CSV table of C-alpha atoms in Angstrom, one decimal:
chain,number,residue,atom,x,y,z
K,1,MET,CA,-10.9,-8.7,14.2
K,2,ASN,CA,-11.4,-5.0,15.0
K,3,LEU,CA,-12.5,-4.0,18.5
K,4,PHE,CA,-13.1,-0.3,17.7
K,5,GLY,CA,-14.9,-0.4,14.5
K,6,THR,CA,-14.0,1.4,11.2
K,7,ILE,CA,-15.0,4.6,9.6
K,8,ASP,CA,-17.6,2.9,7.6
K,9,ARG,CA,-18.8,0.6,10.4
K,10,PRO,CA,-18.3,2.3,13.8
K,11,THR,CA,-18.7,0.3,16.9
K,12,THR,CA,-22.2,0.4,18.4
K,13,HIS,CA,-23.4,-0.6,21.9
K,14,ASP,CA,-26.8,-1.7,20.6
K,15,PRO,CA,-26.6,-5.6,20.3
K,16,LYS,CA,-29.3,-5.5,17.5
K,17,LYS,CA,-27.2,-3.2,15.4
K,18,GLN,CA,-23.8,-4.9,15.9
K,19,ASP,CA,-22.0,-6.5,13.1
K,20,PRO,CA,-21.9,-10.3,13.8
K,21,THR,CA,-18.3,-10.4,12.4
K,22,MET,CA,-17.1,-8.1,15.1
K,23,HIS,CA,-17.5,-9.4,18.6
K,24,ARG,CA,-16.2,-8.4,22.0
K,25,PRO,CA,-14.0,-10.8,23.9
K,26,SER,CA,-15.7,-11.8,27.2
K,27,ALA,CA,-12.5,-11.3,29.2
K,28,GLU,CA,-12.6,-7.5,28.8
K,29,PRO,CA,-15.0,-5.5,30.9
K,30,PHE,CA,-17.6,-3.5,29.0
K,31,GLY,CA,-16.2,0.0,30.0
K,32,SER,CA,-12.5,-0.7,29.1
K,33,GLU,CA,-13.0,0.0,25.5
K,34,ALA,CA,-11.2,3.1,24.0
K,35,PRO,CA,-13.5,6.1,23.5
K,36,THR,CA,-15.2,6.1,20.1
K,37,ARG,CA,-13.8,8.6,17.7
K,38,ASP,CA,-16.1,11.2,16.0
K,39,THR,CA,-16.1,10.1,12.3
K,40,SER,CA,-18.7,12.6,11.1
K,41,GLY,CA,-15.9,14.8,9.7
K,42,ALA,CA,-14.4,11.8,7.8
K,43,THR,CA,-17.8,10.9,6.5
K,44,ALA,CA,-18.6,14.4,5.4
K,45,SER,CA,-15.1,14.7,3.7
K,46,ARG,CA,-15.7,11.4,1.9
K,47,GLN,CA,-19.2,12.6,0.8
K,48,ASN,CA,-17.8,15.9,-0.4
K,49,ARG,CA,-15.1,14.0,-2.3
K,50,ASN,CA,-17.7,11.7,-3.9
K,51,LEU,CA,-19.8,14.7,-4.8
K,52,GLU,CA,-16.8,16.5,-6.4
K,53,MET,CA,-16.0,13.3,-8.3
K,54,GLN,CA,-19.5,13.2,-9.6
K,55,LEU,CA,-19.4,16.8,-10.7
K,56,ILE,CA,-16.1,16.5,-12.6
K,57,PRO,CA,-17.8,15.4,-15.9
K,58,GLU,CA,-20.2,18.4,-15.6
K,59,ALA,CA,-17.3,20.8,-15.0
K,60,LEU,CA,-15.4,19.3,-17.9
K,61,ALA,CA,-18.4,19.7,-20.2
K,62,ARG,CA,-18.9,23.3,-19.0
K,63,ALA,CA,-15.2,24.1,-19.7
K,64,HIS,CA,-15.5,22.4,-23.1
K,65,MET,CA,-18.6,24.4,-24.0
K,66,ASP,CA,-16.9,27.6,-22.9
K,67,GLU,CA,-13.9,26.9,-25.1
K,68,ARG,CA,-16.2,26.1,-28.0
K,69,LEU,CA,-18.1,29.4,-27.5
K,70,ARG,CA,-14.8,31.3,-27.4
K,71,VAL,CA,-13.6,29.6,-30.6
K,72,ALA,CA,-17.0,30.4,-32.3
K,73,GLU,CA,-16.9,34.0,-31.3
K,74,SER,CA,-13.3,34.3,-32.5
K,75,GLU,CA,-14.3,32.8,-35.9
K,76,ARG,CA,-17.3,35.2,-36.1
K,77,ARG,CA,-15.0,38.2,-35.5
K,78,ALA,CA,-12.5,36.9,-38.1
K,79,ALA,CA,-15.4,36.5,-40.6
K,80,ARG,CA,-16.7,40.0,-39.9
K,81,LEU,CA,-13.2,41.4,-40.5
K,82,VAL,CA,-12.8,39.6,-43.8
K,83,SER,CA,-16.2,40.9,-44.9
K,84,ALA,CA,-15.4,44.4,-43.9
K,85,ARG,CA,-12.1,44.4,-45.8
K,86,ARG,CA,-13.9,43.0,-48.9
K,87,MET,CA,-16.5,45.7,-48.7
K,88,GLN,CA,-13.8,48.4,-48.3
K,89,ARG,CA,-11.9,47.2,-51.4
K,90,ARG,CA,-15.3,47.1,-53.3
K,91,ALA,CA,-16.0,50.7,-52.2
K,92,GLU,CA,-12.5,51.8,-53.2
K,93,ARG,CA,-12.9,50.3,-56.7
K,94,ALA,CA,-16.3,52.0,-57.0
K,95,SER,CA,-14.8,55.3,-55.9
K,96,LEU,CA,-12.0,54.9,-58.5
K,97,ARG,CA,-14.5,54.2,-61.2
K,98,ALA,CA,-16.6,57.2,-60.3
K,99,ARG,CA,-13.4,59.4,-60.3
K,100,ARG,CA,-12.5,58.1,-63.8
K,101,ALA,CA,-16.0,58.7,-65.0
K,102,LEU,CA,-15.9,62.3,-63.7
K,103,ALA,CA,-12.5,62.9,-65.2
K,104,MET,CA,-13.8,61.6,-68.6
K,105,ALA,CA,-16.9,63.8,-68.4
K,106,VAL,CA,-14.8,66.9,-67.6
K,107,MET,CA,-12.4,66.2,-70.4
K,108,HIS,CA,-15.0,66.0,-73.2
């Protein structure tokens, strides 16, 4: 039996709103009850914690997508580098063929 209520079910003085499981002993005068504590901070904290818990999957998904974007961008840079090196080797071979052709033309 709780005389002062809980965070979830604070004590109320309105008989229509009182929880039937919690009752006041008739021997105590009405005003002798301890002052009611302000639980709005606890409720707000609990709601914030619940909201944070609900947002965790969204934050995880966002982090996962950011990581996937970083990996994709890194792979694109690597592919561009490989392509650039391939084109450079092709250009060097073409230049060598042109030099040989010029040398052969000058020799004859």
